[in-house]
Short mmCIF file of C-alpha atoms in Angstrom, two decimals:
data_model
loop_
_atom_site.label_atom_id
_atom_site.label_comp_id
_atom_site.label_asym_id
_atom_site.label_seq_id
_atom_site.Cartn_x
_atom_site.Cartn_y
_atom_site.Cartn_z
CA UNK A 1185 -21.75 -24.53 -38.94
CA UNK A 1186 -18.36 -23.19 -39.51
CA UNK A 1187 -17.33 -19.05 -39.70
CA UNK A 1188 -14.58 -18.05 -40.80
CA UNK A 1189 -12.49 -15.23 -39.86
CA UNK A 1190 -10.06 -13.40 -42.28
CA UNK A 1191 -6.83 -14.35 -40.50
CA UNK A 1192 -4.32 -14.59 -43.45
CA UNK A 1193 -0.43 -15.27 -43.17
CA UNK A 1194 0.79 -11.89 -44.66
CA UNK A 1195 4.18 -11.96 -46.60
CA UNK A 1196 5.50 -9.97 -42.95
CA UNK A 1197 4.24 -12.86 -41.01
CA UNK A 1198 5.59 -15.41 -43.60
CA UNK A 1199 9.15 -13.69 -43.32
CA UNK A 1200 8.76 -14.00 -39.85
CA UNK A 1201 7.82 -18.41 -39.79
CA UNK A 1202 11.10 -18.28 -41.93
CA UNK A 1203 13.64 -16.22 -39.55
CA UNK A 1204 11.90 -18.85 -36.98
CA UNK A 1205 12.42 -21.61 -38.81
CA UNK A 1206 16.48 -20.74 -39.16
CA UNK A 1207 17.64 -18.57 -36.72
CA UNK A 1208 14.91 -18.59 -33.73
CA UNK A 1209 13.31 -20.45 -31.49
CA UNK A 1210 11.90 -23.20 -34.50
CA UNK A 1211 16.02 -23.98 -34.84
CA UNK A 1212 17.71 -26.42 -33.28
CA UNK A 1213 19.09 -25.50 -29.69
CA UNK A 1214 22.93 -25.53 -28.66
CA UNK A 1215 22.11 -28.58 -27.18
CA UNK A 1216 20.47 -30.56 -30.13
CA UNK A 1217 23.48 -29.63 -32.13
CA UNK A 1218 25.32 -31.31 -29.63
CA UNK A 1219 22.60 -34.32 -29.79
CA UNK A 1220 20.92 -34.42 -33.02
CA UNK A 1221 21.93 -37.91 -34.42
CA UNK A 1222 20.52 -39.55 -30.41
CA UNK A 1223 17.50 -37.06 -30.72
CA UNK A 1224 16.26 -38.65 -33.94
CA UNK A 1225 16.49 -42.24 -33.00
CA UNK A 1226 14.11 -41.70 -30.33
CA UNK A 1227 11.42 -39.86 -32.26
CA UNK A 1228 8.74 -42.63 -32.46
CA UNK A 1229 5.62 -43.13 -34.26
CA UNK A 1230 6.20 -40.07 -36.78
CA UNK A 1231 3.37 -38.75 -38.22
CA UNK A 1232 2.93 -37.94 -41.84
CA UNK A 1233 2.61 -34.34 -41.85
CA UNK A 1234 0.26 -32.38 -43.64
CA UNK A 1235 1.21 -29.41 -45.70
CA UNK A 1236 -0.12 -25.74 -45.39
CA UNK A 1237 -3.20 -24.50 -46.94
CA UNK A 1238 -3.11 -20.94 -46.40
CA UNK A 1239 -6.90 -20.63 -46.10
CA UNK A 1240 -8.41 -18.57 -43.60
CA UNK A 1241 -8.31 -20.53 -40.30
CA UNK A 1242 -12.23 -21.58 -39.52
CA UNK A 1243 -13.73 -20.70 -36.70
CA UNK A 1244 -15.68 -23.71 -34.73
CA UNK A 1245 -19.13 -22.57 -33.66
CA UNK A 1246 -18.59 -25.38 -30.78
CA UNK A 1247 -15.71 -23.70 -29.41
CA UNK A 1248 -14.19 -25.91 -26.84
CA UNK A 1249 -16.95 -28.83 -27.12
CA UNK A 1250 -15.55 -32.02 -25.95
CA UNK A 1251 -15.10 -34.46 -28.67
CA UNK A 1252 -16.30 -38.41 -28.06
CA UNK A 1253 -13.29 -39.51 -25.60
CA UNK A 1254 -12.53 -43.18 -26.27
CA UNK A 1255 -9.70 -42.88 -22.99
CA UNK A 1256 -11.62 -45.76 -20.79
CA UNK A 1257 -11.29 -48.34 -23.31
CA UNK A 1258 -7.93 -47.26 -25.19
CA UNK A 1259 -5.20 -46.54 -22.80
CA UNK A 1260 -2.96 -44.20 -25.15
CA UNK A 1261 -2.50 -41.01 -25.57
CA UNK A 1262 -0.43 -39.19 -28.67
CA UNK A 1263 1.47 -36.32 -27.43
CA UNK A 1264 3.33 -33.80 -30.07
CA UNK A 1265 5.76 -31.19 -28.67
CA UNK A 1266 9.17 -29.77 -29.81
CA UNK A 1267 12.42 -30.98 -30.28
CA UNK A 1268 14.81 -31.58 -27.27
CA UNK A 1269 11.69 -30.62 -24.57
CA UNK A 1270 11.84 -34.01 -23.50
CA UNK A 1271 14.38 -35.74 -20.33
CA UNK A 1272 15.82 -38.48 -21.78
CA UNK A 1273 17.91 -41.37 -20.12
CA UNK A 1274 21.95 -41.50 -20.80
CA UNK A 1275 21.79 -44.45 -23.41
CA UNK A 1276 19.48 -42.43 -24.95
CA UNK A 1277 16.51 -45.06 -25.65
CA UNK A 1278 13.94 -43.99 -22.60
CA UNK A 1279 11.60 -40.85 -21.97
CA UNK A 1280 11.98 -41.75 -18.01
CA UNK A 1281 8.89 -39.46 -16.66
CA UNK A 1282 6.75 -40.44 -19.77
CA UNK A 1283 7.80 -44.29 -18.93
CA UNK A 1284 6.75 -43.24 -15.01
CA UNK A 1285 3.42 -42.27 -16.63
CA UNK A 1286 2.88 -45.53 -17.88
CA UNK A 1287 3.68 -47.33 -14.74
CA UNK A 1288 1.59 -45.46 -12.85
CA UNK A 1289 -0.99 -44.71 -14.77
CA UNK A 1290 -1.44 -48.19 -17.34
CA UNK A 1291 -1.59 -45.28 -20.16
CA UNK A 1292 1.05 -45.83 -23.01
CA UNK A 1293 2.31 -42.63 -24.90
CA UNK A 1294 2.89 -42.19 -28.50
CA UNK A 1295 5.52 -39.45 -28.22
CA UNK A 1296 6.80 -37.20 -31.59
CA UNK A 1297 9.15 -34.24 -30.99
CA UNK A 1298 7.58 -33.01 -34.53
CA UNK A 1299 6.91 -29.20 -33.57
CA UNK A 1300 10.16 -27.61 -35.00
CA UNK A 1301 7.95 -24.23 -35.46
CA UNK A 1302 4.47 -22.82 -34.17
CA UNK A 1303 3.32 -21.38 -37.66
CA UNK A 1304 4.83 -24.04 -39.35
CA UNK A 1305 2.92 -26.90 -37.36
CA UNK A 1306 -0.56 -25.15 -37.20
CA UNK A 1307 -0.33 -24.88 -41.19
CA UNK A 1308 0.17 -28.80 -41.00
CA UNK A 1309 -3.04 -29.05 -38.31
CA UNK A 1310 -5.70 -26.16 -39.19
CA UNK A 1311 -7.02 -27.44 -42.14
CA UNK A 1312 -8.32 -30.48 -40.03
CA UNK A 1313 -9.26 -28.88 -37.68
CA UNK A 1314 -11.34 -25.95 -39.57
CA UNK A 1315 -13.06 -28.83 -40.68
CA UNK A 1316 -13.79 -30.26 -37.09
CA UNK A 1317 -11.59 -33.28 -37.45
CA UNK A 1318 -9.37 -35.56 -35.15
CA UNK A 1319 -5.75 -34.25 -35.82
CA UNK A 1320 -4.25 -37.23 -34.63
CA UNK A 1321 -2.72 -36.03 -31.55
CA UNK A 1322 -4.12 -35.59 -27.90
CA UNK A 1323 -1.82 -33.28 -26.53
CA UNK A 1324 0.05 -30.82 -27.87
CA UNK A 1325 2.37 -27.84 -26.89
CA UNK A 1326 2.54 -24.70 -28.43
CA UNK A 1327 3.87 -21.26 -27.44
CA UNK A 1328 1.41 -18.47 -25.86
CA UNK A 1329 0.48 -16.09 -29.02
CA UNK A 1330 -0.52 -19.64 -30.95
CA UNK A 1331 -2.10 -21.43 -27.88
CA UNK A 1332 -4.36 -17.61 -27.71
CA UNK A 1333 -4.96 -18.36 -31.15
CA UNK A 1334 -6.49 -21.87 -30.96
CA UNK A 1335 -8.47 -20.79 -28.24
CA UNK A 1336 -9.74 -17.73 -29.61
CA UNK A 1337 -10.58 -20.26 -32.69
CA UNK A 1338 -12.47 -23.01 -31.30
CA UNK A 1339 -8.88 -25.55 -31.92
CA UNK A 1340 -8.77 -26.37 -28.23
CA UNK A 1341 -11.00 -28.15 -25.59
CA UNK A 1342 -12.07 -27.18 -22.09
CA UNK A 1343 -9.60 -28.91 -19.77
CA UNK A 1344 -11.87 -30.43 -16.62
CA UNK A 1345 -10.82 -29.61 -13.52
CA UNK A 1346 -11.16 -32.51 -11.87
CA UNK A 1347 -8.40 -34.70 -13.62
CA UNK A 1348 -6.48 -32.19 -12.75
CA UNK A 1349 -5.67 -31.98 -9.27
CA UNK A 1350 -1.66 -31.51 -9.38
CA UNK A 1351 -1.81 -28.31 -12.12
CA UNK A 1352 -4.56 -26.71 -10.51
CA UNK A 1353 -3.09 -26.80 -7.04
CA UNK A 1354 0.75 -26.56 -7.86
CA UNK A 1355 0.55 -24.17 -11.50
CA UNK A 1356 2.91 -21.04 -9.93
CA UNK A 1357 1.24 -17.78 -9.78
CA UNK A 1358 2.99 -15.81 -12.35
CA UNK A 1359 1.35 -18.44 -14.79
CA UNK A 1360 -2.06 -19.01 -13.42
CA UNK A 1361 -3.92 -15.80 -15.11
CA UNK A 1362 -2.51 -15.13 -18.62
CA UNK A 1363 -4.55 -12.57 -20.67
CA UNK A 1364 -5.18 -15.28 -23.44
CA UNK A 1365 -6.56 -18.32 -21.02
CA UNK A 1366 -7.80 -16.14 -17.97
CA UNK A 1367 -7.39 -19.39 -15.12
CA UNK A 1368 -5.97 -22.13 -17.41
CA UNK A 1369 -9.20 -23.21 -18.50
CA UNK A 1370 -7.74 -24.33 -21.80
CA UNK A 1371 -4.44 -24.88 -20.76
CA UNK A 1372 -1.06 -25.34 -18.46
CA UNK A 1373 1.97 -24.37 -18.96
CA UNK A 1374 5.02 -26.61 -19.84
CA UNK A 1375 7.89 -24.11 -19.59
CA UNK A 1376 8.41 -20.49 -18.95
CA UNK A 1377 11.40 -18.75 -21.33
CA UNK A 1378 12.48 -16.06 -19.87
CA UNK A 1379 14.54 -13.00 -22.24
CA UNK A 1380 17.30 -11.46 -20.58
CA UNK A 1381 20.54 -9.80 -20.68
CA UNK A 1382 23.42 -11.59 -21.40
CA UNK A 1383 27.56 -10.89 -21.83
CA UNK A 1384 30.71 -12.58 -22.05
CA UNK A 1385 32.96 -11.11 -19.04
CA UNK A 1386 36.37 -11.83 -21.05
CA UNK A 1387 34.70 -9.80 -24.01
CA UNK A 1388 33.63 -6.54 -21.67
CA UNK A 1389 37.10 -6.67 -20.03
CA UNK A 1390 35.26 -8.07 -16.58
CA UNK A 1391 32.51 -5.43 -16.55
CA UNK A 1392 28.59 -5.72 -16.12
CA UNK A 1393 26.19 -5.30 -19.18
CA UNK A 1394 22.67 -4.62 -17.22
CA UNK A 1395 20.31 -2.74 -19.61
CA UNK A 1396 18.91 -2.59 -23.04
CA UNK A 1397 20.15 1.00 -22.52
CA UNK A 1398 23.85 -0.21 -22.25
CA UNK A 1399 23.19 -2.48 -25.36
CA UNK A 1400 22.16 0.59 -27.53
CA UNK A 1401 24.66 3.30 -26.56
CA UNK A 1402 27.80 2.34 -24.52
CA UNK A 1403 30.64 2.74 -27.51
CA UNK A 1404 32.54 0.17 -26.00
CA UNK A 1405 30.10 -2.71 -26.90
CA UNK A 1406 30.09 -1.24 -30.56
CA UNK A 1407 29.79 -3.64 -32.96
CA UNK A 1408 29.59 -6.49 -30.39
CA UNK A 1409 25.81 -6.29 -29.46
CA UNK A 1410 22.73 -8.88 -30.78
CA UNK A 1411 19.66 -8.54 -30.44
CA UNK A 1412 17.00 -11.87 -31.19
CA UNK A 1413 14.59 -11.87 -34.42
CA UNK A 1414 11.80 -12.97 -32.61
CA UNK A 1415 9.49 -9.02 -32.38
CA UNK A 1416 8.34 -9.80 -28.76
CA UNK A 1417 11.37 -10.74 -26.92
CA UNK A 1418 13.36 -7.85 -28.76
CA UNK A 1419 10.88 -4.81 -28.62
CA UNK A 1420 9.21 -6.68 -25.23
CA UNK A 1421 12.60 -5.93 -23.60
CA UNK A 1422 13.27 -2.52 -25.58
CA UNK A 1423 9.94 -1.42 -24.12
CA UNK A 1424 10.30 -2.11 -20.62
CA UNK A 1425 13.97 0.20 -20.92
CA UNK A 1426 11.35 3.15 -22.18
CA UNK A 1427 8.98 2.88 -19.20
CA UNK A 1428 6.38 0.99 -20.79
CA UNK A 1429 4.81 -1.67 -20.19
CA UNK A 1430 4.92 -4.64 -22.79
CA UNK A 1431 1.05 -6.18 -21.53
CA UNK A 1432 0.07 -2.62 -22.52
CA UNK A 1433 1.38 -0.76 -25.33
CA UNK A 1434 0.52 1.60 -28.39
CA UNK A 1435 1.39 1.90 -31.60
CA UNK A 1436 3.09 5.05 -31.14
CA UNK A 1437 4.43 3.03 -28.20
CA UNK A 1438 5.66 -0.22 -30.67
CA UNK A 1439 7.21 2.35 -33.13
CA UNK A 1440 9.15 4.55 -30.64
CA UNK A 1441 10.87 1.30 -29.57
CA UNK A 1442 11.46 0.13 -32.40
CA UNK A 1443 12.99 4.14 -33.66
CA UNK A 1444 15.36 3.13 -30.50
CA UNK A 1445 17.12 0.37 -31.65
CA UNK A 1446 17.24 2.07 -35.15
CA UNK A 1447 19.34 4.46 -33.75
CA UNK A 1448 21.98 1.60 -32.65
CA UNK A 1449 21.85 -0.46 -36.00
CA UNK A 1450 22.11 3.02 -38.07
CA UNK A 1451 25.73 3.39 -36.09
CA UNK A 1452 26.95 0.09 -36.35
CA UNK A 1453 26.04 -0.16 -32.47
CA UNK A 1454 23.91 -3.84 -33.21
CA UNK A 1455 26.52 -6.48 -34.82
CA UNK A 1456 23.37 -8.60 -35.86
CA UNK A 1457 19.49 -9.80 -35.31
CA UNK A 1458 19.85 -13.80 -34.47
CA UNK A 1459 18.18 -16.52 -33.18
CA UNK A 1460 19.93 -19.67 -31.12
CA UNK A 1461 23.04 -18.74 -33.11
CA UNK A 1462 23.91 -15.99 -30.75
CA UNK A 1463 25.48 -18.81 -28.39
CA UNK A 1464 28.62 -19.48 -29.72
CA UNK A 1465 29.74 -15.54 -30.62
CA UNK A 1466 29.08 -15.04 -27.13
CA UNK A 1467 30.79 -17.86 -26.03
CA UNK A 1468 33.75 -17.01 -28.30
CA UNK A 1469 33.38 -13.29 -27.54
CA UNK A 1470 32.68 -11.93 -30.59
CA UNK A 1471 29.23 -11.10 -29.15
CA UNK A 1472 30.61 -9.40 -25.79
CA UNK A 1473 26.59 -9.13 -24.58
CA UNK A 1474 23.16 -9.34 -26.16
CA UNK A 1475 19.49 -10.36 -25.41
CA UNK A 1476 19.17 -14.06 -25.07
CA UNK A 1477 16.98 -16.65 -23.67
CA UNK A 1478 17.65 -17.98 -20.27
CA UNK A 1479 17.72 -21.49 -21.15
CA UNK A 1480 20.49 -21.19 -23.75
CA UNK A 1481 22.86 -19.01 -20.76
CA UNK A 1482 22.03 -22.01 -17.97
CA UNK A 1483 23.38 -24.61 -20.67
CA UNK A 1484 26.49 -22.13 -21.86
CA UNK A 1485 27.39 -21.22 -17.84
CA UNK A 1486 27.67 -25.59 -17.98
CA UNK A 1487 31.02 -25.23 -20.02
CA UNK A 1488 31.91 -20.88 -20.09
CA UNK A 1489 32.45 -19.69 -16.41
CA UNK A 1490 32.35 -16.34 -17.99
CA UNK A 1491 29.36 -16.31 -19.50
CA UNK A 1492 26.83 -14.44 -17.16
CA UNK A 1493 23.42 -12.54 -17.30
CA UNK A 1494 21.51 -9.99 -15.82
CA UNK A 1495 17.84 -9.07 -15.22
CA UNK A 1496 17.70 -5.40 -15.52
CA UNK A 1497 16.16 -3.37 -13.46
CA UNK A 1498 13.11 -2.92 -15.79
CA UNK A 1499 12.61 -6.11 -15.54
CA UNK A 1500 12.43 -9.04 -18.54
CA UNK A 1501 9.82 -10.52 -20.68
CA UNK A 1502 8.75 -13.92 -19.72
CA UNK A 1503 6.79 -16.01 -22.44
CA UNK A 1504 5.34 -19.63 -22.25
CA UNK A 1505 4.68 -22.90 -24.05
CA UNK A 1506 1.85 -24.59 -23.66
CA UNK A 1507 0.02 -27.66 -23.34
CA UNK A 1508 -3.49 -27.67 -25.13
CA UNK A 1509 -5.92 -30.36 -26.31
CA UNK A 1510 -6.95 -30.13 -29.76
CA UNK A 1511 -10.01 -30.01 -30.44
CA UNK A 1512 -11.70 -33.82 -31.91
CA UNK A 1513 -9.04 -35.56 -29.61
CA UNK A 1514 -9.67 -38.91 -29.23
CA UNK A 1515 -8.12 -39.45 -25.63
CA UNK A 1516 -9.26 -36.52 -23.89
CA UNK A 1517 -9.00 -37.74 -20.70
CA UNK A 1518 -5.92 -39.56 -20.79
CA UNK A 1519 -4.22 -36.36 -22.12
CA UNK A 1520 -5.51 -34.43 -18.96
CA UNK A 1521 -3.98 -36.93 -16.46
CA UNK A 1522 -0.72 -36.71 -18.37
CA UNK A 1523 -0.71 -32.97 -18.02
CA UNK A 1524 -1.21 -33.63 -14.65
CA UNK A 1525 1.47 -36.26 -14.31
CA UNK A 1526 3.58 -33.44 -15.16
CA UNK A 1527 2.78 -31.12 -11.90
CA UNK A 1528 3.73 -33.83 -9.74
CA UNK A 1529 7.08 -32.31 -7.85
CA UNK A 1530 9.32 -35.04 -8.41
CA UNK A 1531 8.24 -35.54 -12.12
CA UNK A 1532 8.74 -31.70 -12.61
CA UNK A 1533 12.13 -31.59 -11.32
CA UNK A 1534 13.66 -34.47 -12.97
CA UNK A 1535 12.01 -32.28 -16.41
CA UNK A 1536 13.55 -29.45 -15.32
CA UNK A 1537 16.45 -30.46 -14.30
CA UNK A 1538 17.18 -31.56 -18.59
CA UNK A 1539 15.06 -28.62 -20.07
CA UNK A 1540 16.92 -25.76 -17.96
CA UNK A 1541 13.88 -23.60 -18.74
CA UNK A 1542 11.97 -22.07 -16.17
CA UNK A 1543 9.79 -24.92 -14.34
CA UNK A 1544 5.95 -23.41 -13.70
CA UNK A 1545 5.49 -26.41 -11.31
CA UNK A 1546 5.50 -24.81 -7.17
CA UNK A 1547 7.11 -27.51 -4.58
CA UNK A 1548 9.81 -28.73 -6.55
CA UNK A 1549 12.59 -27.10 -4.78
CA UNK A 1550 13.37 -29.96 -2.81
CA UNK A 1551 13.04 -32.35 -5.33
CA UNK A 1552 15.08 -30.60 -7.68
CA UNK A 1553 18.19 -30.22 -4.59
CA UNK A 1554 18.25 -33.95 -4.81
CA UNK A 1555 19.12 -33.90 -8.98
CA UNK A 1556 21.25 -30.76 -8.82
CA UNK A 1557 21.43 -28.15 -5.67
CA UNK A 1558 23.01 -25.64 -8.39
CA UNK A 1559 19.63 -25.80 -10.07
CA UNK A 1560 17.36 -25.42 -7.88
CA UNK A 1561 19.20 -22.72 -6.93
CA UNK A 1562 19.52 -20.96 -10.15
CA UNK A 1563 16.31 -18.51 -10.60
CA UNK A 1564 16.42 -19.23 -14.21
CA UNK A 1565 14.81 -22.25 -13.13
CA UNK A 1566 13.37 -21.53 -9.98
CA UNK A 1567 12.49 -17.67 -10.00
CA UNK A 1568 12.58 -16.67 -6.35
CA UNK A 1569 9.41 -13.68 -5.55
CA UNK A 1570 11.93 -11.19 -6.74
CA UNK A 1571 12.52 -12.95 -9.80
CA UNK A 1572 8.87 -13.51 -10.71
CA UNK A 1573 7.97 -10.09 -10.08
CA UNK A 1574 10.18 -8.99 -12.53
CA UNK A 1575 8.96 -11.02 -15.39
CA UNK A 1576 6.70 -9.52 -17.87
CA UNK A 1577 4.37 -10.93 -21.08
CA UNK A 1578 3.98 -9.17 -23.85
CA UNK A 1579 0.32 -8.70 -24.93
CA UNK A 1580 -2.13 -10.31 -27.27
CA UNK A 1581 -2.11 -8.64 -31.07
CA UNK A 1582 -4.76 -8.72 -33.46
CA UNK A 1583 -4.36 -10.38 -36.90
CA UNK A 1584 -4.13 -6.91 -38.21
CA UNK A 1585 -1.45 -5.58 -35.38
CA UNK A 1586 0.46 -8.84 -35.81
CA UNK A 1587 1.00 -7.79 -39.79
CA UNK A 1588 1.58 -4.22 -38.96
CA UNK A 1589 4.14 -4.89 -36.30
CA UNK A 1590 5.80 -7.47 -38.33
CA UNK A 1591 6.44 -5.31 -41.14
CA UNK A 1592 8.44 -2.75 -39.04
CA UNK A 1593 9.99 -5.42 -37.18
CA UNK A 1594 11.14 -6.75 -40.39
CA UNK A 1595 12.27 -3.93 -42.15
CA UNK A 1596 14.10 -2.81 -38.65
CA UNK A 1597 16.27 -6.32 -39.01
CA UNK A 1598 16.78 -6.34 -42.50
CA UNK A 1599 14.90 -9.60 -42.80
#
């Protein structure tokens, strides 16, 4: 028996899937601007995608139930996850640590970088899997509030422990317990994305931008300050300058936060709300400093020696993407030793080392020294015990909060 659960996408949350889809984390990166025409060539096997319902997601009442796993006697697995998330060789034809996998393991992979956005892509899958089917992937990799979701829903399967040796024993502290997946039973992390403070040194005449507080109110940023669309990394970070904690908040809590940056955009303070876009005002200077994501500043510091950032002394917001599989998967098994593959040091590093995004992966330091020393030196990468202290998730909403708190957050941005 199914149940269903009234779960709609409210016209908030729909306005928010579409400032996703073209300014935030769903759009292409710096870096697949740079890449895009070598990105597509090596997107293989596409699969036909399936468009959105908008019926109530179902609820399976054999939440996590393994499906039939055919991995002894088919040696594939089909693994979906997001554009440019992927190392890829210099001619631009191999995965290497997917084509390690193979070697080692006998186990081909169907690989498709078709996640461009997490509403987007579970409108494609849900109405397969309310209905208990085989989505046609194994493995998949989705960010934290969706992967919460799918669990919470019945979408994912119980990982076992025991194909997992490298995860459970390497998986770094500050990801093992998140509030969603209490010890990874469903699922490991692929990347951490950390939100931090950004500026452009040439822009701020060589001085430091280190708060959210700064961002708001110092009159000689006016007019030169973003802020991201996406609510949690925004008010996650505006929260954290008020004293409160993001894993934690009220309403009252949510809307003085969002009264605070108000304030700014009523006097011209906040030049825009963006998503990736942010990159090239700040590298040009017409941002002079701004919350971004970590991975875009260790990719802009590559080419702009005066780009720099700052965790303030409130600390940041740290969010993940995850690897979950769905629930029906055919390969089961074979999906659980690639997750593993992945929390092998060496094969960690040499992902890192092309992602830039924080590695959740403990013991790669060395590895990564031998690719780049600058790396595995750069906490953005490898947070040091300082750094991980620092970090901070923002909690698990409701369907109803998530409307609520989209509908200010909207309204706030002008979206």
């Amino acid at each position: 028996m199914e149940q269903y659960e009234p779960d709609r996408l409210s016209a908030a949350r729909s306005a928010a899937v579409r400032r996703s889809l073209t300014s935030g984390r769903g759009a292409l990166t710096r870096r697949s601007l740079l890449r895009a025409s070598g990105i597509g060539a090596l997107t293989v096997g596409g699969l036909a995608g399936l468009s959105a319902c908008g019926i109530p997601p179902a609820k399976l009442a054999d939440a996590g139930a393994a499906s039939d796993d055919h991995s002894a006697k088919e040696k594939r697995v089909v693994f979906s996850n997001w554009t440019e998330y992927m190392d890829v060789s210099d001619d631009e034809k191999h995965y290497p640590t997917l084509e390690a996998f193979t070697r080692r393991t006998g186990i081909t992979v169907k690989y498709t970088a078709d996640i461009n956005d997490n509403v987007e892509f579970f409108g494609k899958v849900q109405p397969q899997l309310a209905a208990g089917q085989d989505i046609g992937r194994d493995l998949i990799c989705v960010t934290d509030w969706l992967a919460a979701r799918m669990i919470r829903l019945g979408y994912a399967q119980k990982l076992d422990p025991s194909h997992l040796p490298h995860a459970f024993a390497n998986l770094s502290e500050q990801f093992r317990t998140p509030d969603w997946d209490p010890g990874r039973a469903y699922s490991y992390p692929w990347t951490g994305i950390p939100t931090v403070i950004a500026y452009n040194t040439r822009a701020t005449g060589g001085r430091t931008v280190d708060s959210v507080s700064q961002l708001l109110d110092d009159p000689k940023l006016r007019g030169r300050v973003s802020f991201l669309s996406e609510m949690r990394d925004t008010i996650g970070m505006t929260l954290l300058d008020l004293g409160k904690d993001p894993a934690s908040f009220t309403d009252d809590d949510f809307d003085a936060a969002v009264a605070r940056i108000q304030k700014a955009v009523d006097r011209k303070q906040v030049r825009r709300f963006t998503g990736n876009d942010y990159t090239a005002d700040l590298e040009k200077g017409d941002i002079a400093a701004c919350v971004a994501w970590a991975g875009d500043i260790v990719q802009l510091q590559n080419d702009s020696p005066d780009i720099k950032y700052v965790i303030p002394k409130t600390g940041y917001m740290l969010s993940s993407d995850n690897l979950l599989v769905p629930a029906r998967a055919r390969h089961k098994t074979n999906a659980e030793r690639l997750i593993d593959h992945y929390y092998r040091p060496p094969i960690a590093a040499q992902l890192a080392a092309y992602i830039n995004y924080v590695c959740p992966v403990d013991g790669v330091r060395a590895e990564l020294t031998k690719i780049d020393k600058s790396m595995a030196d750069n906490t953005l990468i490898l947070p040091d015990a300082a750094m991980a202290a620092a970090s901070h998730a923002f909690r698990s909403l409701s369907a109803e909060e998530e409307t609520a708190y989209e509908q200010k957050f909207a309204k706030l941005i002008g979206a």
